[in-house]
CSV table of C-alpha atoms in Angstrom, one decimal:
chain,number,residue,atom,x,y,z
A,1,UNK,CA,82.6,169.4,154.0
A,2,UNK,CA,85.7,166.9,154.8
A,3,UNK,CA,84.4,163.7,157.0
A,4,UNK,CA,84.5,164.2,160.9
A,5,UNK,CA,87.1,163.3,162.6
A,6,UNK,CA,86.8,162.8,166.7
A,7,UNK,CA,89.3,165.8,166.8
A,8,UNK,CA,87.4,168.0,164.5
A,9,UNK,CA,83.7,166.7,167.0
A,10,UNK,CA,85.5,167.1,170.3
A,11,UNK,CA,87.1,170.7,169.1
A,12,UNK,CA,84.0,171.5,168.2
A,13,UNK,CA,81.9,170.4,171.2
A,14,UNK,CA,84.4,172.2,173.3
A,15,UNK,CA,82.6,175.4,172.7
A,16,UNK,CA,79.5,174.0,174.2
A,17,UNK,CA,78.7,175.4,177.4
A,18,UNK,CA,77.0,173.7,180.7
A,19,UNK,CA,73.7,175.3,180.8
A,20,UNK,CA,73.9,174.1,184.6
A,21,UNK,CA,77.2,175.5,185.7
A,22,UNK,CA,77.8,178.2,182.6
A,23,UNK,CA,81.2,176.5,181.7
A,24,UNK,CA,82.6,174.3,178.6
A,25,UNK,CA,80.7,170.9,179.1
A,26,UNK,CA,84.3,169.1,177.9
A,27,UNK,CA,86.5,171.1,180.7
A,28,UNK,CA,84.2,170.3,183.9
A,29,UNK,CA,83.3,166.0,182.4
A,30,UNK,CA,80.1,166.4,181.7
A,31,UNK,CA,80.8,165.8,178.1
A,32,UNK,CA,82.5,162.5,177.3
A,33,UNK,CA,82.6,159.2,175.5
A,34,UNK,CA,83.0,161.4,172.2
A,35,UNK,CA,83.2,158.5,169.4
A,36,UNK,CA,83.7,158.7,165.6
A,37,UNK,CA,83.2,155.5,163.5
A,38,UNK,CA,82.5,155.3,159.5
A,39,UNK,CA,81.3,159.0,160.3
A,40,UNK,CA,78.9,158.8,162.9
A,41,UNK,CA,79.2,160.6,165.8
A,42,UNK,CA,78.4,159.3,169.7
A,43,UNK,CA,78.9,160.8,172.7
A,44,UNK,CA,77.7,161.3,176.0
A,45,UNK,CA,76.2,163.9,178.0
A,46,UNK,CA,76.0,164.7,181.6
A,47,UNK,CA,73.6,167.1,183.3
A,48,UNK,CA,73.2,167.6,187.1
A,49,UNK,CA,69.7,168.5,187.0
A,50,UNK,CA,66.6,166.8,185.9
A,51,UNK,CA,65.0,170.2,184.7
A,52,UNK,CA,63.5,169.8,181.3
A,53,UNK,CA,64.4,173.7,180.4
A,54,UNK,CA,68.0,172.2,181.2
A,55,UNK,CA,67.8,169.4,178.9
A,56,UNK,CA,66.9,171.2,176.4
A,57,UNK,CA,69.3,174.3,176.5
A,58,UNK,CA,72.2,171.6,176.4
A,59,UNK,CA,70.8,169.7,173.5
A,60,UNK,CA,70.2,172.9,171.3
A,61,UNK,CA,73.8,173.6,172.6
A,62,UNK,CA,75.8,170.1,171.7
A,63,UNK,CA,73.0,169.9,168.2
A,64,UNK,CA,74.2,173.5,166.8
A,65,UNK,CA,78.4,172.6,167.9
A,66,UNK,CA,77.6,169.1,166.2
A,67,UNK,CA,75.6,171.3,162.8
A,68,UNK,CA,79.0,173.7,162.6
A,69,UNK,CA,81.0,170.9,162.1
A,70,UNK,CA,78.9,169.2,159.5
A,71,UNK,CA,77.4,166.5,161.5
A,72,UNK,CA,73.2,166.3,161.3
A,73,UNK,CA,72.7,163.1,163.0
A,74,UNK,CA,74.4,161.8,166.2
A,75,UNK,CA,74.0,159.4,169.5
A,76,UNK,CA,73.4,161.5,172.7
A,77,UNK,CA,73.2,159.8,175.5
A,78,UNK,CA,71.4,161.5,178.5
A,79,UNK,CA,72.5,161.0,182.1
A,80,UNK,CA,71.2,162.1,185.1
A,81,UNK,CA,74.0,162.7,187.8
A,82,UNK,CA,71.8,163.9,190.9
A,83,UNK,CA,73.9,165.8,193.0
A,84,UNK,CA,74.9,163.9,196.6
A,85,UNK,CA,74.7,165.7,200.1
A,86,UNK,CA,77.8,165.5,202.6
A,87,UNK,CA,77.1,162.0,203.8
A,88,UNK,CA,79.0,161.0,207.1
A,89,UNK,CA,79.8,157.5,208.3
A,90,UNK,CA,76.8,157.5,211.1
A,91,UNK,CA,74.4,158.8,208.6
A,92,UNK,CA,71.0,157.2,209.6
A,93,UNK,CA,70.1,158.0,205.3
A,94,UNK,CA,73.4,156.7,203.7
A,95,UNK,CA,71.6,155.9,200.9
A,96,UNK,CA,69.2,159.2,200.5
A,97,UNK,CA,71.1,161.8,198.0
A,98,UNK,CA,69.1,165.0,199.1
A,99,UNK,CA,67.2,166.0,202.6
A,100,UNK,CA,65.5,169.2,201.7
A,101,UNK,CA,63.2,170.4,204.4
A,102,UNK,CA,60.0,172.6,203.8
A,103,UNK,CA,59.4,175.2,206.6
A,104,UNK,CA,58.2,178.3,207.4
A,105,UNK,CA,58.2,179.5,210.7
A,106,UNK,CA,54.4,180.6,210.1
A,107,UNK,CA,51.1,178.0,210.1
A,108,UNK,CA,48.8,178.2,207.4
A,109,UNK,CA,50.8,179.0,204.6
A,110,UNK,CA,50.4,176.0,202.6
A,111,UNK,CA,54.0,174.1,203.4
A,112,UNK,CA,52.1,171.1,203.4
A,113,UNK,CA,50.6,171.8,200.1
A,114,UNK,CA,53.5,172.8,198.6
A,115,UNK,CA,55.6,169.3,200.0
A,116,UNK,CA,53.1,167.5,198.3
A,117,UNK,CA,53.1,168.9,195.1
A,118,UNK,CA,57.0,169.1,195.6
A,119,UNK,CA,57.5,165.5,195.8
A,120,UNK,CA,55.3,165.0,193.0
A,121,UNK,CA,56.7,166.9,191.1
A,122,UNK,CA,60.1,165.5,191.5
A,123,UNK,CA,59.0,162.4,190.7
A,124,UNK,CA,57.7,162.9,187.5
A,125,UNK,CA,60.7,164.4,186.7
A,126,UNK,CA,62.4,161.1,187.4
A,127,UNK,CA,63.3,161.2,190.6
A,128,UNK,CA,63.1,158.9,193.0
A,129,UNK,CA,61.4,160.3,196.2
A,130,UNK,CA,60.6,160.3,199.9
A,131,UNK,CA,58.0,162.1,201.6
A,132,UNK,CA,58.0,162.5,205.8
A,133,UNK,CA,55.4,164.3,207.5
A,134,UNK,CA,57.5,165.6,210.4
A,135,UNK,CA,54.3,167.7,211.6
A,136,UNK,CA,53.3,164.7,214.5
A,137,UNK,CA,50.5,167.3,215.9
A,138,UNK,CA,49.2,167.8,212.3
A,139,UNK,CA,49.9,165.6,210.1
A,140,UNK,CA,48.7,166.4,206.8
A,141,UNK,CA,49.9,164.3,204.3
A,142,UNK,CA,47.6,161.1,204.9
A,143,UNK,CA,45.0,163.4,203.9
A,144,UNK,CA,46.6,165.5,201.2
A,145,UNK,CA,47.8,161.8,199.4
A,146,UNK,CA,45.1,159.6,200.0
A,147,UNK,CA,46.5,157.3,201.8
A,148,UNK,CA,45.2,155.3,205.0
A,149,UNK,CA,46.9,152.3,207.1
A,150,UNK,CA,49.4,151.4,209.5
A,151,UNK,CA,52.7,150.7,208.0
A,152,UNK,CA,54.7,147.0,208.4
A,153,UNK,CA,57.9,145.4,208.7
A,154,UNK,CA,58.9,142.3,206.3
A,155,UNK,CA,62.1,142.1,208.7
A,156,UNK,CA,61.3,142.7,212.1
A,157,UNK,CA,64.2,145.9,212.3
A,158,UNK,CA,62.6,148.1,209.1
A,159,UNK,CA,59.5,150.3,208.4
A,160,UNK,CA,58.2,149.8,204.8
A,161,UNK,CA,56.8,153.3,204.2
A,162,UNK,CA,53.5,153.5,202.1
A,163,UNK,CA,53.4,154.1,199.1
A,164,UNK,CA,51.3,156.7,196.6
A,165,UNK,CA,52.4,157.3,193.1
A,166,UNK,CA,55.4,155.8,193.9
A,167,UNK,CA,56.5,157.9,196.5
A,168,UNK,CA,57.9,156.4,199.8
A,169,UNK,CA,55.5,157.9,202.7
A,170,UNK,CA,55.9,158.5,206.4
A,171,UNK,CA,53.6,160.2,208.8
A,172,UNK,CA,52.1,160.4,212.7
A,173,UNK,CA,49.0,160.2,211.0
A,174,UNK,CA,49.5,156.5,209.8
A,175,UNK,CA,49.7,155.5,213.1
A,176,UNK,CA,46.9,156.5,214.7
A,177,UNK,CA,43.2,154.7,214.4
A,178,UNK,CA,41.0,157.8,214.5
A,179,UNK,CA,42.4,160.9,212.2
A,180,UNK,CA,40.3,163.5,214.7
A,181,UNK,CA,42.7,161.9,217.9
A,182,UNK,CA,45.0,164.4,219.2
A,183,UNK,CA,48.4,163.6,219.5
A,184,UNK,CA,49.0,164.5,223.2
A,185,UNK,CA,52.6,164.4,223.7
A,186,UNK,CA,55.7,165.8,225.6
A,187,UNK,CA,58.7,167.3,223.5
A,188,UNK,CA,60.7,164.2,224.4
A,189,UNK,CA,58.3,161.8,223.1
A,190,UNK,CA,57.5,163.6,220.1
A,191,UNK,CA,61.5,164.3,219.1
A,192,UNK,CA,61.6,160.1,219.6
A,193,UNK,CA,59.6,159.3,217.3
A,194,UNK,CA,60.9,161.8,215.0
A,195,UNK,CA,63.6,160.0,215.5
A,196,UNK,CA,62.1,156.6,214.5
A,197,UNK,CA,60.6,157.9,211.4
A,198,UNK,CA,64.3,158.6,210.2
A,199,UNK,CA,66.4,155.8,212.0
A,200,UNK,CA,63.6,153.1,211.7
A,201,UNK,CA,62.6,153.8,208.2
A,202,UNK,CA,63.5,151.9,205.4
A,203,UNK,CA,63.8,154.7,202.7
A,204,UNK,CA,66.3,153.2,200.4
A,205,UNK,CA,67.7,154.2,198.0
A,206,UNK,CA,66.2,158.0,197.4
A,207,UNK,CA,67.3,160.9,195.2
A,208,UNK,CA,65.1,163.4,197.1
A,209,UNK,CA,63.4,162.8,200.6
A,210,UNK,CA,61.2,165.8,201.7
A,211,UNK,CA,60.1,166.6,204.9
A,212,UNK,CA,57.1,168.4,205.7
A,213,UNK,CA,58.0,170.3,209.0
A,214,UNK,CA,55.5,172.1,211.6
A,215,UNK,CA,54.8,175.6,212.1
A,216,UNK,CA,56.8,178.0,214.6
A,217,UNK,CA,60.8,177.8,215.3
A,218,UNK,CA,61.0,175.0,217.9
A,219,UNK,CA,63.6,172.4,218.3
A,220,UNK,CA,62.3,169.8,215.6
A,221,UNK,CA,64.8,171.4,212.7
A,222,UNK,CA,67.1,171.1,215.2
A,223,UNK,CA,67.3,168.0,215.9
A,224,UNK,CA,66.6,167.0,212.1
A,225,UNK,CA,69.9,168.9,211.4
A,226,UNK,CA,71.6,166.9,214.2
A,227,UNK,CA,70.9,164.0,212.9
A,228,UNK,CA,72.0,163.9,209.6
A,229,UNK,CA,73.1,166.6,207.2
A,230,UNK,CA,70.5,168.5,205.4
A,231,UNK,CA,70.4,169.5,201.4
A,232,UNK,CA,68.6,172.8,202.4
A,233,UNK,CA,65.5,174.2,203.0
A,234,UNK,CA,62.8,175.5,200.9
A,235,UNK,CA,60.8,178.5,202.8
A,236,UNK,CA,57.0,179.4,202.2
A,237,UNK,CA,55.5,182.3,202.8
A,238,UNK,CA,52.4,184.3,202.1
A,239,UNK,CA,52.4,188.0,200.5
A,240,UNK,CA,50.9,189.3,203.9
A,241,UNK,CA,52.9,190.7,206.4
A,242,UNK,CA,51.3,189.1,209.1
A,243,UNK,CA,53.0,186.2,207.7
A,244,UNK,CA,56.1,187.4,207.0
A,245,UNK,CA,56.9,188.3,210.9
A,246,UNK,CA,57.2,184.9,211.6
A,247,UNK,CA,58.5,183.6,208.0
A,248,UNK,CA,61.2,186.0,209.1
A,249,UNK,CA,62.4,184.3,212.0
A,250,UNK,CA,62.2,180.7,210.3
A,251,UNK,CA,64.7,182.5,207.9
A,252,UNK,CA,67.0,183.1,211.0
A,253,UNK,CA,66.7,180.3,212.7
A,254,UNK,CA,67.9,178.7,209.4
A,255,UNK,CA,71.1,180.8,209.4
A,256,UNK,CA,71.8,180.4,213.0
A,257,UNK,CA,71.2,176.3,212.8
A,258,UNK,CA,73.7,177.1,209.3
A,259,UNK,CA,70.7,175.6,207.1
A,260,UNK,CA,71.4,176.4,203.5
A,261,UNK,CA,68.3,178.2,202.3
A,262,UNK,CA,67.6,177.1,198.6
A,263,UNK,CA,64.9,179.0,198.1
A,264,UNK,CA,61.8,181.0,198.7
A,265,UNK,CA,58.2,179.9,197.4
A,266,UNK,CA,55.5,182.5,197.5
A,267,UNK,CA,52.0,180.8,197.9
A,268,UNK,CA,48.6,182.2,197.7
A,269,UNK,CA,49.9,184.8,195.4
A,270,UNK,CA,47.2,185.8,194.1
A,271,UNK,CA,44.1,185.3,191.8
A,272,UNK,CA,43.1,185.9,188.6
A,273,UNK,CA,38.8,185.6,188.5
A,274,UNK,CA,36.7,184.6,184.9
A,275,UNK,CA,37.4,188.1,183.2
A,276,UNK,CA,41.2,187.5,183.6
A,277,UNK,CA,41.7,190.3,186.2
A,278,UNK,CA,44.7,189.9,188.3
A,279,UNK,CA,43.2,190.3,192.0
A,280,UNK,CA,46.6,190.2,195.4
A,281,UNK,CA,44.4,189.3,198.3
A,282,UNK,CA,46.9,189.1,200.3
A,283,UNK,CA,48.6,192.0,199.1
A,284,UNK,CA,52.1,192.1,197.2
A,285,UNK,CA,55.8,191.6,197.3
A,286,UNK,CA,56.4,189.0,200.5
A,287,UNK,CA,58.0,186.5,199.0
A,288,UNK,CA,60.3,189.2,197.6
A,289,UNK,CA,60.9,190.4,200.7
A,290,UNK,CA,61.5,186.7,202.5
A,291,UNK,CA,64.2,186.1,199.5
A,292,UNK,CA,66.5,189.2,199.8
A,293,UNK,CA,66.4,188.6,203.7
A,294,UNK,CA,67.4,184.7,203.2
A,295,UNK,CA,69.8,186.0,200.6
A,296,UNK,CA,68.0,183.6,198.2
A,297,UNK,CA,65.9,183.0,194.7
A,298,UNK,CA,62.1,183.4,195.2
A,299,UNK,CA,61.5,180.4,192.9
A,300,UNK,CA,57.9,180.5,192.4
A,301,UNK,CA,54.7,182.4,193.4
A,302,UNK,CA,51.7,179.8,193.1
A,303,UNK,CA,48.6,181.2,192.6
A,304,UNK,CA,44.9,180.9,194.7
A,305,UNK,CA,43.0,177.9,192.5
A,306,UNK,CA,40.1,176.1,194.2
A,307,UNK,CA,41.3,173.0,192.0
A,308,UNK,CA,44.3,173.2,194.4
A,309,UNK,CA,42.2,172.8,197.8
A,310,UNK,CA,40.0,170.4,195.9
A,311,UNK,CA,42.3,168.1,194.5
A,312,UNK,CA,44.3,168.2,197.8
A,313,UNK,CA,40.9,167.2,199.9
A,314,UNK,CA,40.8,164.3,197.4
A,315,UNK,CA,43.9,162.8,198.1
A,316,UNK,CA,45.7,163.6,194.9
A,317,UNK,CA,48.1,166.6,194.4
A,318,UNK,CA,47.1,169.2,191.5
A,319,UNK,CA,50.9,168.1,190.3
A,320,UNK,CA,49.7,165.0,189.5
A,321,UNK,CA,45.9,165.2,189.1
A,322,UNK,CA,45.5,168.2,186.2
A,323,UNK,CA,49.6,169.0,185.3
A,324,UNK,CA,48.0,171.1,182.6
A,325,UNK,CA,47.0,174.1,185.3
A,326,UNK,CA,48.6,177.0,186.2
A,327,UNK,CA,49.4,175.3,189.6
A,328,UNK,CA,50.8,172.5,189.0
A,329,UNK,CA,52.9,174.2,186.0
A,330,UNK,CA,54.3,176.6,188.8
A,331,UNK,CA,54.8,173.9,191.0
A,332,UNK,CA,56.8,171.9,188.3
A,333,UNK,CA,58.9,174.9,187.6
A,334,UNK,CA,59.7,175.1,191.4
A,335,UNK,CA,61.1,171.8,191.5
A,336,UNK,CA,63.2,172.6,188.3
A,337,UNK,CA,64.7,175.5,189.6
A,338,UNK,CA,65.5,173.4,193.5
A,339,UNK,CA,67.0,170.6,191.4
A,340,UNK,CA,69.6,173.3,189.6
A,341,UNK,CA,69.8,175.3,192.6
A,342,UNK,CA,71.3,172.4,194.4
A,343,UNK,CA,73.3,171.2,191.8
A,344,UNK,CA,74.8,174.8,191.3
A,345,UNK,CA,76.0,174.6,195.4
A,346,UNK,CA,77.2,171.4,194.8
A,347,UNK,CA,79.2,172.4,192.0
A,348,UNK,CA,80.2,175.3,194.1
A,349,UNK,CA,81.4,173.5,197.1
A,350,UNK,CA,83.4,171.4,194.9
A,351,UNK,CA,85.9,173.9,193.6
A,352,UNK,CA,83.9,173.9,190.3
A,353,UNK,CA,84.3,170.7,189.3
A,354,UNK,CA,81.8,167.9,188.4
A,355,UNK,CA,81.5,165.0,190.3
A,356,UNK,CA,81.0,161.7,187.8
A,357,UNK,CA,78.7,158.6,189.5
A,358,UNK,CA,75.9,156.4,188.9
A,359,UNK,CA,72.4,158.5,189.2
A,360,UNK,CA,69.5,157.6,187.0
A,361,UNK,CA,70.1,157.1,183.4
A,362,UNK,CA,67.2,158.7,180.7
A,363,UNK,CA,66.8,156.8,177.6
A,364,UNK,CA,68.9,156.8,174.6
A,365,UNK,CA,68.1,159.6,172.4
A,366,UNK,CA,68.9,159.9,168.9
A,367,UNK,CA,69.2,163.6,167.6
């Protein structure tokens, strides 16, 4: 076979397609830096989503274009572009990528569980994340994370949020010296200090920062979406439709406060008990239904796991405490399919282009 030439690569690699955005990698830059000395090949590759299932489709992709053309061993290297929200100049987050806002509309469903694990999740895919409980009647997260103490300023202006697992926190729940003490506040006070977990923070420099709202359709998503401009929201439901009366109007409230919904996570799904039988307490097909309402994927139905409330009790999300279970698998694939989701609107908005910059780098791989 005649020696590669960086015509003969980049012809071939033209062929490959985004697995992302389902068009030629060279036509939309997410392909580039394609080099050809003494024969060997380099190049490298862009994906918008930290997915591993994503990763992987595009290297099989670029390895089998790279194989037709006679080439077996080249430099690939990976980069991470995480796609950035709309950020204006009096953004009080200039420096967080993505807001994406867990809600329902119902209590009880398990948002706060599933905002754990969420962030989690995201950050062992890479990401660098930001947690905010934005429930100041009940916060969860202190409890849920396993973290206690009353966060500082090294400046005199800033919050540090705590940290766990290297996750930026912030929550009502820090702030208080009994975790049994009501908060007993007016709306007013309770939308100000909303407002100082935001403003006052010092969040950094985020990929992701996820907020953990309260139950019911009051004002607090609208004035998050006042404030700055939000990624999206992530709705959780329950199968039953007791739940789904209220998911419901969280679904409209979304589309009257023009809230892209990115997707639908069914929790509590269902069980499966020692002799492997399938068993819908809750009955079947809500998240389903809460999907084709939003107009949206249902991107994951986690199942009931006592491992899920125990490890959660403990102070350490099943993502992170046994990400060998069918929870926390579910909970990873979640996050993979949010992360592509918002990449694929991104891409969208933009006219179908891809938008080069500076997100977090994976390491060199030779293939």
């Amino acid at each position: 076979m005649p020696t590669p030439t960086k015509e003969s690569i980049t012809e071939a690699l033209g062929k490959v397609v985004d697995p992302t955005f389902d068009k030629p990698m060279l036509d939309i830059g997410t392909l580039s830096d394609i080099e050809v000395v003494d024969g060997k090949v380099s190049l490298t590759a862009q994906l918008s989503s930290p997915a591993d299932a994503i990763r992987e489709l595009a290297r099989t992709r670029i390895r089998e274009a790279l194989e037709a053309a006679g080439v077996t061993d080249a430099d690939v290297n990976w980069k991470i572009q995480v796609p950035t929200r709309e950020v204006m100049g009096d953004d009080p987050l200039p420096g967080v990528r993505n807001v994406v806002l867990v809600m329902s509309g119902k209590g009880g469903v398990g948002k706060s569980t599933v905002a754990t694990n969420l962030a989690v999740a995201l950050k062992r895919m890479g990401m660098r994340v930001g947690l905010l409980d934005a429930d100041m009647y009940g916060p969860s997260i202190p409890t849920m994370l396993g973290v206690r103490g009353a966060p500082h300023s090294t400046d005199g202006k800033k919050i540090q949020p705590l940290q766990r697992f290297g996750i930026g926190l912030m929550s009502m729940g820090f702030l208080v010296e009994d975790a049994k003490q009501a908060i007993v506040w007016r709306g007013p006070m309770l939308h100000g200090a909303l407002r100082q977990f935001v403003i006052d923070v010092d969040w950094g420099e985020l990929d992701f920062l996820v907020l953990d709202l309260p139950p019911g359709t009051g004002d607090v998503a609208l004035t998050l979406s006042q404030l700055f401009k939000v990624t999206g929201v992530l709705m959780v439901t329950t199968p039953q439709e007791v739940a789904l009366e209220d998911v419901y109007k969280g679904v409209d409230m979304c589309k009257k406060l023009q809230l892209p919904i990115l997707g639908v996570v069914e929790n509590m799904s269902f069980f499966v008990d020692s002799a492997g039988v399938k068993h819908e307490l809750f009955g079947a097909g809500g998240g389903e239904k809460i999907a084709e309402f939003a107009e949206a994927s249902l991107l994951g139905q986690v199942p009931i796991d006592p491992q899920v409330r125990v490890w959660g009790d403990e102070g350490t999300p099943i993502v992170q405490a046994a990400p060998g279970s069918e929870p926390a698998k579910t909970f990873m694939n979640i996050a993979d399919k949010l992360t592509t989701r918002i990449a694929v609107e991104q891409f969208e908005r933009g006219g179908g282009k891809s938008v080069p910059g500076d997100g977090p780098k994976r390491l060199r791989i030779v293939r």
